[in-house]
Short mmCIF file of C-alpha atoms (C1' of nucleotides) in Angstrom, two decimals:
data_model
loop_
_atom_site.label_atom_id
_atom_site.label_comp_id
_atom_site.label_asym_id
_atom_site.label_seq_id
_atom_site.Cartn_x
_atom_site.Cartn_y
_atom_site.Cartn_z
CA MET A 128 116.24 -133.51 130.29
CA ASN A 129 115.73 -133.21 126.60
CA ARG A 130 116.00 -129.81 124.64
CA GLN A 131 111.94 -129.32 124.32
CA GLN A 132 112.02 -130.06 128.28
CA LYS A 133 114.28 -127.11 128.42
CA LYS A 134 112.34 -124.75 126.14
CA GLN A 135 109.24 -125.00 128.17
CA ASP A 136 111.57 -124.44 131.25
CA GLU A 137 113.09 -120.91 129.73
CA LYS A 138 115.99 -122.01 131.72
CA VAL A 139 117.85 -123.20 128.67
CA SER A 140 121.59 -120.66 128.64
CA ARG A 141 122.05 -122.02 124.40
CA ASN A 142 118.97 -121.62 122.62
CA THR A 143 119.05 -119.53 119.11
CA ARG A 144 115.29 -118.10 119.44
CA SER A 145 115.69 -116.58 122.26
CA THR A 146 119.55 -115.44 121.64
CA LYS A 147 118.40 -114.13 118.48
CA LEU A 148 115.32 -112.27 120.23
CA LYS A 149 117.03 -110.91 122.96
CA LEU A 150 119.68 -109.45 120.60
CA LEU A 151 116.63 -108.22 118.38
CA LYS A 152 115.38 -106.50 120.96
CA ALA A 153 118.45 -104.98 122.31
CA ALA A 154 119.04 -103.69 119.20
CA THR A 155 115.75 -102.10 118.52
CA LYS A 156 116.21 -100.10 121.75
CA GLU A 157 119.68 -99.44 120.69
CA PHE A 158 118.70 -97.76 116.76
CA ALA A 159 115.70 -96.02 118.74
CA ASP A 160 117.58 -93.76 120.82
CA LYS A 161 120.95 -93.22 119.14
CA GLY A 162 120.27 -94.47 115.70
CA LEU A 163 122.32 -96.58 113.32
CA ASN A 164 125.69 -94.62 113.51
CA GLY A 165 125.34 -93.83 117.30
CA ALA A 166 124.37 -97.39 118.27
CA ARG A 167 127.40 -99.33 119.31
CA VAL A 168 127.61 -103.21 118.97
CA ASP A 169 128.69 -103.67 122.32
CA GLY A 170 126.21 -101.59 124.05
CA ILE A 171 123.14 -103.80 122.50
CA ALA A 172 125.52 -106.64 122.94
CA SER A 173 125.43 -106.05 126.67
CA ARG A 174 121.94 -104.74 126.61
CA ALA A 175 121.02 -108.03 125.47
CA GLY A 176 123.26 -110.15 128.18
CA VAL A 177 124.99 -112.26 125.51
CA ASN A 178 128.57 -111.59 124.40
CA LYS A 179 129.14 -109.44 121.46
CA GLN A 180 130.27 -112.39 118.11
CA LEU A 181 126.57 -113.61 118.61
CA LEU A 182 125.44 -110.70 117.45
CA TYR A 183 127.85 -111.69 113.74
CA TYR A 184 127.10 -115.72 114.41
CA TYR A 185 122.92 -114.57 113.67
CA PHE A 186 123.10 -111.75 111.97
CA GLY A 187 126.06 -110.93 109.89
CA ASP A 188 126.91 -107.56 110.73
CA LYS A 189 125.55 -104.13 111.97
CA GLU A 190 124.12 -103.34 109.38
CA LYS A 191 122.31 -106.86 108.64
CA LEU A 192 120.92 -106.44 112.22
CA PHE A 193 119.69 -102.59 111.35
CA VAL A 194 117.66 -104.34 108.63
CA ALA A 195 116.87 -107.14 110.66
CA VAL A 196 114.95 -104.92 113.35
CA LEU A 197 112.92 -102.90 110.61
CA GLU A 198 111.71 -106.22 109.57
CA ALA A 199 110.50 -107.18 112.48
CA ALA A 200 109.21 -103.69 112.93
CA TYR A 201 106.78 -103.54 109.43
CA VAL A 202 105.97 -107.39 110.59
CA LYS A 203 104.70 -106.09 113.60
CA LEU A 204 102.75 -103.22 112.52
CA ARG A 205 100.85 -105.59 109.41
CA LYS A 206 99.83 -107.89 111.24
CA LYS A 207 97.86 -105.00 113.59
CA GLU A 208 96.47 -103.85 111.10
CA LYS A 209 94.78 -107.37 109.04
CA GLU A 210 93.24 -107.09 112.78
CA LEU A 211 91.31 -104.20 112.22
CA HIS A 212 88.87 -105.45 109.26
CA LEU A 213 87.47 -101.88 107.74
CA GLU A 214 85.69 -104.50 105.11
CA ASP A 215 83.34 -105.09 107.73
CA MET A 216 82.64 -101.10 108.88
CA ASN A 217 80.34 -98.81 107.70
CA PRO A 218 82.25 -96.14 105.82
CA TRP A 219 82.70 -93.59 108.70
CA GLN A 220 83.09 -96.05 111.37
CA ALA A 221 86.15 -97.22 109.16
CA ILE A 222 88.11 -93.93 108.94
CA GLU A 223 87.16 -93.72 112.71
CA THR A 224 88.63 -96.97 113.21
CA LEU A 225 91.71 -96.69 110.86
CA VAL A 226 92.81 -92.74 112.53
CA GLY A 227 92.13 -93.86 115.92
CA PHE A 228 94.45 -97.37 115.40
CA THR A 229 97.41 -95.01 113.56
CA PHE A 230 97.77 -92.27 115.85
CA ASP A 231 97.65 -95.24 118.87
CA TYR A 232 100.12 -97.36 117.13
CA ILE A 233 102.18 -94.58 116.54
CA ALA A 234 101.64 -92.95 120.32
CA HIS A 235 102.93 -96.88 121.48
CA ASN A 236 105.30 -97.37 119.43
CA ARG A 237 107.74 -94.40 119.29
CA GLN A 238 110.37 -96.81 118.63
CA PHE A 239 109.56 -97.63 115.13
CA VAL A 240 108.88 -93.87 114.71
CA ALA A 241 112.52 -93.29 115.86
CA LEU A 242 114.17 -96.07 113.28
CA LEU A 243 111.73 -94.68 110.12
CA ASN A 244 113.22 -91.38 111.81
CA ASP A 245 116.60 -92.93 110.94
CA GLU A 246 115.91 -94.70 107.99
CA ASN A 247 115.31 -91.59 105.89
CA ILE A 248 117.82 -90.24 106.81
CA HIS A 249 119.60 -92.73 105.07
CA HIS A 250 117.04 -92.68 102.21
CA ALA A 251 115.40 -95.47 102.88
CA GLN A 252 118.27 -97.62 101.76
CA HIS A 253 117.43 -100.58 104.12
CA ILE A 254 113.70 -100.68 103.42
CA LYS A 255 114.89 -100.58 99.19
CA ARG A 256 116.96 -103.51 99.60
CA SER A 257 114.90 -105.30 101.95
CA LYS A 258 112.40 -107.69 100.22
CA THR A 259 110.93 -109.34 103.01
CA ILE A 260 109.94 -105.66 103.30
CA LYS A 261 108.56 -105.16 100.34
CA GLY A 262 106.54 -108.41 100.11
CA LEU A 263 104.70 -107.26 103.36
CA HIS A 264 102.54 -105.16 100.70
CA SER A 265 99.96 -103.21 103.28
CA LYS A 266 96.27 -103.75 101.85
CA LEU A 267 95.60 -100.45 104.00
CA LEU A 268 95.72 -99.06 101.11
CA GLU A 269 93.43 -100.91 98.87
CA LEU A 270 91.09 -101.45 101.86
CA LEU A 271 91.00 -97.26 102.67
CA SER A 272 90.19 -96.92 98.66
CA GLU A 273 87.46 -98.92 98.41
CA VAL A 274 85.91 -97.43 101.79
CA LEU A 275 86.57 -93.62 100.29
CA LYS A 276 84.66 -94.88 97.14
CA ARG A 277 81.63 -96.76 99.67
CA GLY A 278 81.69 -93.47 101.46
CA ALA A 279 81.31 -91.20 97.99
CA LYS A 280 78.96 -93.29 96.76
CA GLU A 281 76.93 -93.15 99.74
CA GLY A 282 76.89 -89.77 99.83
CA LEU A 283 78.96 -89.27 102.95
CA PHE A 284 81.95 -88.68 102.13
CA ARG A 285 83.78 -85.70 99.86
CA LYS A 286 84.20 -87.40 95.62
CA ASN A 287 87.72 -87.84 93.96
CA VAL A 288 89.54 -88.44 97.48
CA ASP A 289 93.00 -89.65 96.44
CA PRO A 290 93.64 -92.24 98.31
CA ILE A 291 97.69 -92.10 98.80
CA GLU A 292 97.29 -88.30 99.34
CA PHE A 293 94.48 -88.59 102.11
CA TYR A 294 96.60 -91.64 103.95
CA ILE A 295 99.68 -89.37 103.63
CA SER A 296 97.97 -87.10 105.73
CA LEU A 297 96.49 -88.98 108.03
CA ALA A 298 99.75 -90.75 108.23
CA SER A 299 101.11 -87.00 108.63
CA LEU A 300 99.17 -85.41 111.16
CA CYS A 301 99.92 -88.66 113.60
CA TYR A 302 103.38 -89.12 112.65
CA PHE A 303 104.74 -85.37 113.21
CA PHE A 304 103.34 -84.98 116.68
CA PHE A 305 105.49 -87.94 117.84
CA SER A 306 108.80 -87.48 115.42
CA ASN A 307 109.04 -83.94 115.86
CA ASN A 308 107.58 -83.65 119.66
CA HIS A 309 111.08 -82.64 121.26
CA THR A 310 111.57 -80.31 119.08
CA LEU A 311 108.55 -78.76 119.33
CA SER A 312 108.44 -79.19 122.83
CA ALA A 313 111.37 -75.98 122.59
CA ILE A 314 110.71 -74.09 120.08
CA PHE A 315 107.10 -73.66 121.62
CA ALA A 316 108.89 -73.85 124.54
CA ARG A 317 105.86 -75.84 126.00
CA ASN A 318 105.68 -79.42 127.00
CA LEU A 319 104.08 -81.12 124.68
CA THR A 320 104.71 -84.66 126.08
CA GLY A 321 101.90 -85.24 128.65
CA ALA A 322 98.69 -86.89 128.20
CA ALA A 323 96.77 -84.26 128.04
CA GLN A 324 98.59 -82.84 125.30
CA LYS A 325 98.09 -86.26 123.12
CA GLU A 326 94.70 -86.64 123.98
CA ALA A 327 94.18 -82.74 122.51
CA ARG A 328 95.91 -83.85 120.01
CA ARG A 329 94.08 -87.24 118.84
CA LYS A 330 90.74 -85.02 119.14
CA HIS A 331 91.79 -82.36 117.06
CA ILE A 332 93.01 -84.60 114.49
CA PHE A 333 89.84 -86.68 114.64
CA GLU A 334 87.96 -83.13 113.61
CA PHE A 335 90.39 -82.64 111.11
CA ILE A 336 90.03 -85.14 109.04
CA THR A 337 86.12 -85.36 109.38
CA ALA A 338 86.04 -81.95 108.25
CA TYR A 339 87.51 -82.54 104.89
CA LEU A 340 86.18 -85.65 104.27
CA LYS A 341 82.48 -84.97 105.04
CA ILE A 342 80.32 -83.16 102.55
CA MET B 1316 147.15 -53.69 99.41
CA ASN B 1317 145.91 -53.09 102.87
CA ARG B 1318 143.20 -55.88 104.26
CA GLN B 1319 139.73 -53.61 102.82
CA GLN B 1320 141.00 -53.83 99.27
CA LYS B 1321 141.46 -58.04 99.90
CA LYS B 1322 138.31 -58.32 101.03
CA GLN B 1323 136.22 -56.72 98.14
CA ASP B 1324 138.57 -58.74 95.82
CA GLU B 1325 137.51 -61.80 97.65
CA LYS B 1326 141.07 -63.52 97.16
CA VAL B 1327 142.15 -63.70 100.80
CA SER B 1328 143.88 -66.73 101.66
CA ARG B 1329 143.18 -65.16 105.33
CA ASN B 1330 139.76 -64.58 106.68
CA THR B 1331 137.77 -65.30 109.73
CA ARG B 1332 134.27 -64.54 107.53
CA SER B 1333 134.42 -66.23 104.87
CA THR B 1334 136.66 -69.55 106.80
CA LYS B 1335 133.71 -69.57 109.14
CA LEU B 1336 131.21 -69.26 106.32
CA LYS B 1337 132.70 -71.81 104.02
CA LEU B 1338 132.81 -74.66 107.44
CA LEU B 1339 129.29 -73.54 107.88
CA LYS B 1340 127.91 -74.45 104.39
CA ALA B 1341 130.04 -77.76 104.47
CA ALA B 1342 129.09 -78.93 108.36
CA THR B 1343 125.01 -78.11 106.75
CA LYS B 1344 126.05 -80.22 103.65
CA GLU B 1345 127.60 -83.13 106.09
CA PHE B 1346 125.30 -82.74 108.67
CA ALA B 1347 122.05 -82.88 106.13
CA ASP B 1348 123.53 -86.24 104.60
CA LYS B 1349 124.48 -88.00 107.30
CA GLY B 1350 123.70 -86.27 110.63
CA LEU B 1351 125.63 -86.07 113.62
CA ASN B 1352 127.39 -89.23 114.39
CA GLY B 1353 127.56 -90.26 110.51
CA ALA B 1354 129.01 -86.94 109.51
CA ARG B 1355 133.00 -86.93 109.93
CA VAL B 1356 135.44 -84.29 110.49
CA ASP B 1357 137.75 -84.76 108.13
CA GLY B 1358 134.95 -84.70 105.95
CA ILE B 1359 133.49 -81.77 106.59
CA ALA B 1360 136.88 -79.76 105.94
CA SER B 1361 137.69 -81.35 103.10
CA ARG B 1362 134.32 -80.53 101.59
CA ALA B 1363 134.82 -76.81 103.25
CA GLY B 1364 138.34 -76.89 101.47
CA VAL B 1365 140.21 -75.61 104.85
CA ASN B 1366 142.04 -77.80 107.11
CA LYS B 1367 140.82 -79.89 109.74
CA GLN B 1368 142.12 -77.74 112.62
CA LEU B 1369 140.06 -74.58 112.13
CA LEU B 1370 137.05 -76.45 112.50
CA TYR B 1371 138.57 -76.54 116.22
CA TYR B 1372 139.70 -73.15 116.13
CA TYR B 1373 136.63 -71.78 114.91
CA PHE B 1374 134.14 -73.88 116.34
CA GLY B 1375 135.56 -75.65 119.54
CA ASP B 1376 134.57 -79.04 118.53
CA LYS B 1377 132.31 -81.41 116.63
CA GLU B 1378 129.12 -80.75 118.43
CA LYS B 1379 129.27 -77.12 118.75
CA LEU B 1380 129.31 -77.05 114.96
CA PHE B 1381 126.40 -78.79 114.73
CA VAL B 1382 124.83 -76.33 116.85
CA ALA B 1383 125.87 -73.23 115.37
CA VAL B 1384 124.18 -75.38 111.89
CA LEU B 1385 121.01 -75.18 113.50
CA GLU B 1386 121.49 -71.70 114.48
CA ALA B 1387 122.55 -71.02 111.29
CA ALA B 1388 118.92 -72.19 110.45
CA TYR B 1389 116.63 -71.27 112.64
CA VAL B 1390 118.03 -67.32 112.09
CA LYS B 1391 117.36 -68.28 107.96
CA LEU B 1392 113.61 -69.11 108.98
CA ARG B 1393 112.99 -66.25 110.64
CA LYS B 1394 114.56 -63.78 108.83
CA LYS B 1395 111.71 -65.35 106.13
CA GLU B 1396 108.85 -65.47 108.48
CA LYS B 1397 108.81 -61.53 109.17
CA GLU B 1398 108.84 -60.94 105.23
CA LEU B 1399 105.21 -62.02 105.66
CA HIS B 1400 103.21 -59.65 106.91
CA LEU B 1401 100.22 -61.85 107.75
CA GLU B 1402 99.36 -58.85 109.98
CA ASP B 1403 97.83 -56.38 106.46
CA MET B 1404 96.03 -59.66 105.03
CA ASN B 1405 92.57 -60.36 104.79
CA PRO B 1406 91.73 -64.28 107.07
CA TRP B 1407 91.97 -65.56 104.11
CA GLN B 1408 94.71 -64.00 102.25
CA ALA B 1409 96.93 -64.56 105.33
CA ILE B 1410 96.12 -68.58 105.75
CA GLU B 1411 96.70 -68.97 102.03
CA THR B 1412 100.32 -66.81 102.70
CA LEU B 1413 100.60 -69.40 105.21
CA VAL B 1414 100.20 -72.63 104.19
CA GLY B 1415 101.73 -71.83 101.21
CA PHE B 1416 104.72 -70.63 102.38
CA THR B 1417 105.62 -73.44 104.71
CA PHE B 1418 105.00 -76.15 101.99
CA ASP B 1419 108.02 -74.14 99.46
CA TYR B 1420 110.12 -73.10 102.83
CA ILE B 1421 110.09 -77.15 103.35
CA ALA B 1422 110.33 -78.34 99.88
CA HIS B 1423 113.21 -75.74 98.74
CA ASN B 1424 115.30 -76.39 102.16
CA ARG B 1425 115.48 -80.11 102.26
CA GLN B 1426 119.20 -79.43 104.08
CA PHE B 1427 116.85 -78.16 107.20
CA VAL B 1428 114.03 -81.06 107.46
CA ALA B 1429 117.31 -83.23 107.41
CA LEU B 1430 119.14 -81.47 110.44
CA LEU B 1431 115.40 -81.39 112.12
CA ASN B 1432 115.13 -84.99 111.72
CA ASP B 1433 118.56 -85.61 113.32
CA GLU B 1434 117.43 -83.16 116.04
CA ASN B 1435 114.84 -84.93 117.06
CA ILE B 1436 116.56 -88.05 117.14
CA HIS B 1437 119.10 -86.89 119.97
CA HIS B 1438 116.04 -85.20 121.55
CA ALA B 1439 116.03 -81.32 120.52
CA GLN B 1440 119.42 -81.96 123.18
CA HIS B 1441 121.39 -78.49 121.12
CA ILE B 1442 118.09 -76.36 120.42
CA LYS B 1443 117.05 -76.89 124.25
CA ARG B 1444 120.86 -75.57 124.80
CA SER B 1445 121.05 -72.86 122.39
CA LYS B 1446 119.74 -69.51 123.65
CA THR B 1447 120.42 -68.20 120.13
CA ILE B 1448 117.57 -70.12 119.03
CA LYS B 1449 115.20 -69.83 121.98
CA GLY B 1450 115.74 -65.78 121.60
CA LEU B 1451 114.67 -66.08 117.73
CA HIS B 1452 110.91 -66.59 118.98
CA SER B 1453 109.05 -67.29 116.23
CA LYS B 1454 106.31 -64.51 116.02
CA LEU B 1455 104.15 -66.82 113.52
CA LEU B 1456 102.17 -68.21 116.29
CA GLU B 1457 100.86 -64.73 117.61
CA LEU B 1458 100.22 -63.96 114.17
CA LEU B 1459 98.38 -67.24 113.34
CA SER B 1460 96.30 -66.49 116.47
CA GLU B 1461 95.04 -62.89 115.37
CA VAL B 1462 94.47 -64.23 112.20
CA LEU B 1463 91.94 -67.02 113.22
CA LYS B 1464 90.12 -65.00 115.40
CA ARG B 1465 89.68 -62.11 112.94
CA GLY B 1466 88.25 -64.71 110.65
CA ALA B 1467 85.78 -66.58 113.05
CA LYS B 1468 84.94 -62.91 114.97
CA GLU B 1469 84.21 -62.13 110.57
CA GLY B 1470 82.17 -65.34 110.21
CA LEU B 1471 84.90 -66.74 107.46
CA PHE B 1472 86.78 -69.54 109.86
CA ARG B 1473 85.45 -72.60 112.32
CA LYS B 1474 85.72 -70.74 115.92
CA ASN B 1475 88.23 -71.45 118.87
CA VAL B 1476 90.70 -73.32 116.72
CA ASP B 1477 93.48 -73.85 119.16
CA PRO B 1478 96.46 -72.16 116.93
CA ILE B 1479 98.98 -74.50 118.42
CA GLU B 1480 97.48 -77.50 117.11
CA PHE B 1481 96.27 -75.78 113.76
CA TYR B 1482 100.60 -74.84 113.28
CA ILE B 1483 101.40 -78.34 114.26
CA SER B 1484 98.96 -79.95 111.84
CA LEU B 1485 99.55 -77.67 109.17
CA ALA B 1486 103.31 -78.57 109.95
CA SER B 1487 103.07 -81.72 109.62
CA LEU B 1488 101.06 -82.40 106.34
CA CYS B 1489 103.55 -80.39 104.99
CA TYR B 1490 106.65 -81.47 106.28
CA PHE B 1491 106.27 -85.54 107.04
CA PHE B 1492 105.82 -85.77 102.88
CA PHE B 1493 109.25 -84.68 102.31
CA SER B 1494 110.78 -85.74 105.22
CA ASN B 1495 109.32 -89.09 105.23
CA ASN B 1496 109.21 -89.44 101.24
CA HIS B 1497 112.02 -92.03 101.52
CA THR B 1498 110.40 -94.77 103.19
CA LEU B 1499 106.78 -93.62 101.57
CA SER B 1500 108.42 -94.06 97.85
CA ALA B 1501 109.66 -97.63 99.33
CA ILE B 1502 106.60 -98.48 101.26
CA PHE B 1503 104.02 -97.70 98.51
CA ALA B 1504 106.21 -98.56 95.43
CA ARG B 1505 105.63 -95.36 94.27
CA ASN B 1506 107.95 -92.21 93.39
CA LEU B 1507 107.35 -89.21 94.99
CA THR B 1508 110.17 -87.72 94.49
CA GLY B 1509 108.47 -85.68 91.33
CA ALA B 1510 107.64 -82.76 90.95
CA ALA B 1511 103.99 -83.62 89.86
CA GLN B 1512 103.80 -85.81 92.97
CA LYS B 1513 105.36 -82.02 94.87
CA GLU B 1514 102.16 -79.59 93.60
CA ALA B 1515 99.47 -82.26 94.11
CA ARG B 1516 100.85 -82.54 97.36
CA ARG B 1517 100.34 -78.89 97.80
CA LYS B 1518 97.36 -79.00 96.29
CA HIS B 1519 96.09 -81.35 98.36
CA ILE B 1520 96.93 -79.85 101.28
CA PHE B 1521 95.61 -76.26 100.20
CA GLU B 1522 92.19 -78.70 100.17
CA PHE B 1523 92.65 -80.52 103.26
CA ILE B 1524 93.53 -76.65 105.58
CA THR B 1525 90.46 -74.89 103.77
CA ALA B 1526 88.01 -77.89 104.58
CA TYR B 1527 89.10 -77.61 108.42
CA LEU B 1528 88.90 -73.49 108.47
CA LYS B 1529 85.55 -73.06 106.61
CA ILE B 1530 82.14 -72.90 108.41
"C1'" DT C 294 161.29 -51.35 111.92
"C1'" DT C 295 160.07 -54.33 115.48
"C1'" DT C 296 156.58 -57.06 117.92
"C1'" DA C 297 152.39 -58.91 118.73
"C1'" DT C 298 148.22 -61.38 117.85
"C1'" DT C 299 145.46 -63.86 114.53
"C1'" DT C 300 144.72 -67.33 110.76
"C1'" DC C 301 146.52 -71.51 108.74
"C1'" DT C 302 148.97 -75.83 108.47
"C1'" DA C 303 151.00 -80.69 108.37
"C1'" DA C 304 152.01 -84.24 111.50
"C1'" DC C 305 150.33 -87.03 115.67
"C1'" DT C 306 147.85 -89.60 119.20
"C1'" DG C 307 144.62 -91.68 122.28
"C1'" DT C 308 140.70 -93.52 121.99
"C1'" DT C 309 137.02 -95.86 120.48
"C1'" DT C 310 134.95 -99.60 117.20
"C1'" DA C 311 133.24 -103.00 114.36
"C1'" DG C 312 134.58 -106.80 112.95
"C1'" DT C 313 137.93 -111.87 113.77
"C1'" DT C 314 139.87 -115.41 115.78
"C1'" DG C 315 140.50 -119.36 117.62
"C1'" DA C 316 139.41 -122.26 121.71
"C1'" DT C 317 135.64 -124.79 124.59
"C1'" DA C 318 131.40 -126.62 126.05
"C1'" DA C 319 126.98 -128.28 124.94
"C1'" DA C 320 123.30 -130.78 122.73
"C1'" DA C 321 122.33 -133.62 118.49
"C1'" DT C 322 123.40 -137.64 116.20
"C1'" DA C 323 125.39 -141.97 114.64
"C1'" DT D 275 129.76 -144.26 123.69
"C1'" DA D 276 131.97 -141.81 120.50
"C1'" DT D 277 131.84 -138.23 116.72
"C1'" DT D 278 129.67 -133.95 115.17
"C1'" DT D 279 127.11 -129.84 115.17
"C1'" DT D 280 126.05 -126.02 117.05
"C1'" DA D 281 126.15 -122.05 120.37
"C1'" DT D 282 129.30 -119.42 123.09
"C1'" DC D 283 133.06 -117.31 125.07
"C1'" DA D 284 137.60 -114.08 126.31
"C1'" DA D 285 140.79 -111.46 124.18
"C1'" DC D 286 142.55 -109.65 120.00
"C1'" DT D 287 143.17 -106.86 115.39
"C1'" DA D 288 143.24 -103.35 112.17
"C1'" DA D 289 140.96 -99.08 110.93
"C1'" DA D 290 138.78 -95.32 112.02
"C1'" DC D 291 138.14 -90.71 113.96
"C1'" DA D 292 137.56 -86.64 116.97
"C1'" DG D 293 140.40 -84.13 118.78
"C1'" DT D 294 146.07 -81.83 119.91
"C1'" DT D 295 150.83 -80.12 119.04
"C1'" DA D 296 153.98 -77.28 117.59
"C1'" DG D 297 155.10 -73.63 114.62
"C1'" DA D 298 155.16 -71.08 110.51
"C1'" DA D 299 152.84 -67.26 107.43
"C1'" DA D 300 150.19 -63.54 107.30
"C1'" DT D 301 148.41 -59.48 109.55
"C1'" DA D 302 148.13 -55.78 112.46
"C1'" DA D 303 150.10 -52.87 116.39
"C1'" DA D 304 153.17 -50.14 118.61
#
DNA sequence: TTTATTTCTAACTGTTTAGTTGATAAAATA
DNA sequence: TATTTTATCAACTAAACAGTTAGAAATAAA
C-alpha cells in the first residue's frame, strides 16, 4: 500500500496534513473557550489526540499556533464573502444579502467571535503581525461602497453615507449581541440565548438598517 | 496623634480603606490590560505598592478580587446613570441624552469595556455569581421604556419599539467601536484611535438612531 | 500599662505550565 | 536493501505562579 492509497483510506497514523488540521481544530476550540492565556498546551494536544510535542514540531509555540488559528478563521470568512456577489444585485437586494450574511456568519461561527474578543484584549497584536491576514484584504468594503453609491444615485438610499461608518454599525449590531450575550443575559436577568431571541434580533437589525438607508 | 488625625493627614501606612482601594485600582488596571488569566497577582501587588499577602488578606483570592473589580465598575456606572434624570426631559431630549451618555461613558471608561470583554470570555460567570451586581438593577431600561412610549404617544417616534432590542442596538453601536478598535484598525489598515474618528463615530450613531426612531 | 486585635512583611512552598530532549518508528529515497 | 528524512512519543526541566506561613509592628481595648 503506497502513501496515496493510505491518504484515501484516511487510516494513516502518520500524516502531516491531518495532524496539523487536528491541532488547528483543537486549538480553535481551546482558544475560543479559554482565550490565549487560559488555553493549555496540554489541553490542545489531548483534544487533538496527538502528542504535545507535535504542536511545537508543526507550529513552533503556543502563540504561533494562536496566530495560525486566527489566520485560518480569516481565510474561512474571506472565502465565504467572495461567494456573495453583491455586484450582481440591485442595491436593496445587496444590502439585505450583506446584513443577512453578516448576522448569520457570526451566529454560526461563535468561535470566531470569541477569538476576536480575545485578540482585542491583546490589542490585535497577532493580527497586526500576520502578513497572511493583512494580505487577505476584504473586498467587502469596496463592494459596499459601490452599492451605497449606486443606491444613492438611483434615489433609493440616503446620500453621502460613509461606507466605513456604515460597515462598523452593521458589524456592531450583529456582533455585540453574540459577543456580549452572557453579560447581557445576566444584567437584564433574561435569557437571550434562545432561537426566538436570535430571530427577533435579526429582524430588528434589518429594520434598523433599512430605516437609516432609506430616504 | 490619634487615628482620626492620621486619616486626615493621609500619611497613614496602615489603613484598610486606602490599602483596599489601592489594590482595587491596581487590579482594575491589570485585569483590564491582561484579562483575568493574563493578570499576575504579583503584578497587581507591585502596582498597588503593597505586599502581595494583603491581596489575600482583604480579597481572599485572585478571582474574588476580579469580582470586586467588576462590582466597583458597575457601582460607578449605575451611579452615573442615576444622575441622568431622563424622566424630566421631552422624548427627543431624553434619547439624545441617553445616546450621548452611553457613548461618552464607554469612551472615557475603556477599562470597563476591557473588563466586560474578558468577563464575556468567561461566560459572565463572575457577574452571575455576584449578588451585588444583580442587586444594582439599572433603572435605565424602565426609563427608556417610558420615554419610547411617551414619544410614540406624542407622534414623535416609531410605534412598538422593543426597549430591550433598542437598548442592545444603542449599546452595540457605542461599545463595538471601542471594544474592537484594535482589530478594526488592523483589518481596515486605518487608524481609528484618533479624536476625529471618535467624533465622526459619535455623530454617525446619532444619525443612525434618529433615523430609526423618527416617523 | 498590659493585652488583644488588626494590619502588614519577607520568605517559603507546591503545583502548574510552556517548552525541550533524545530516542524510536515509519516512510521515502537511493 | 540500505540510508536518509519525516513524524511521533514519553519523560524531563526550568520557570512562573497562586497561594501560605509565621511572625512583627502598629493600633485599639481593657
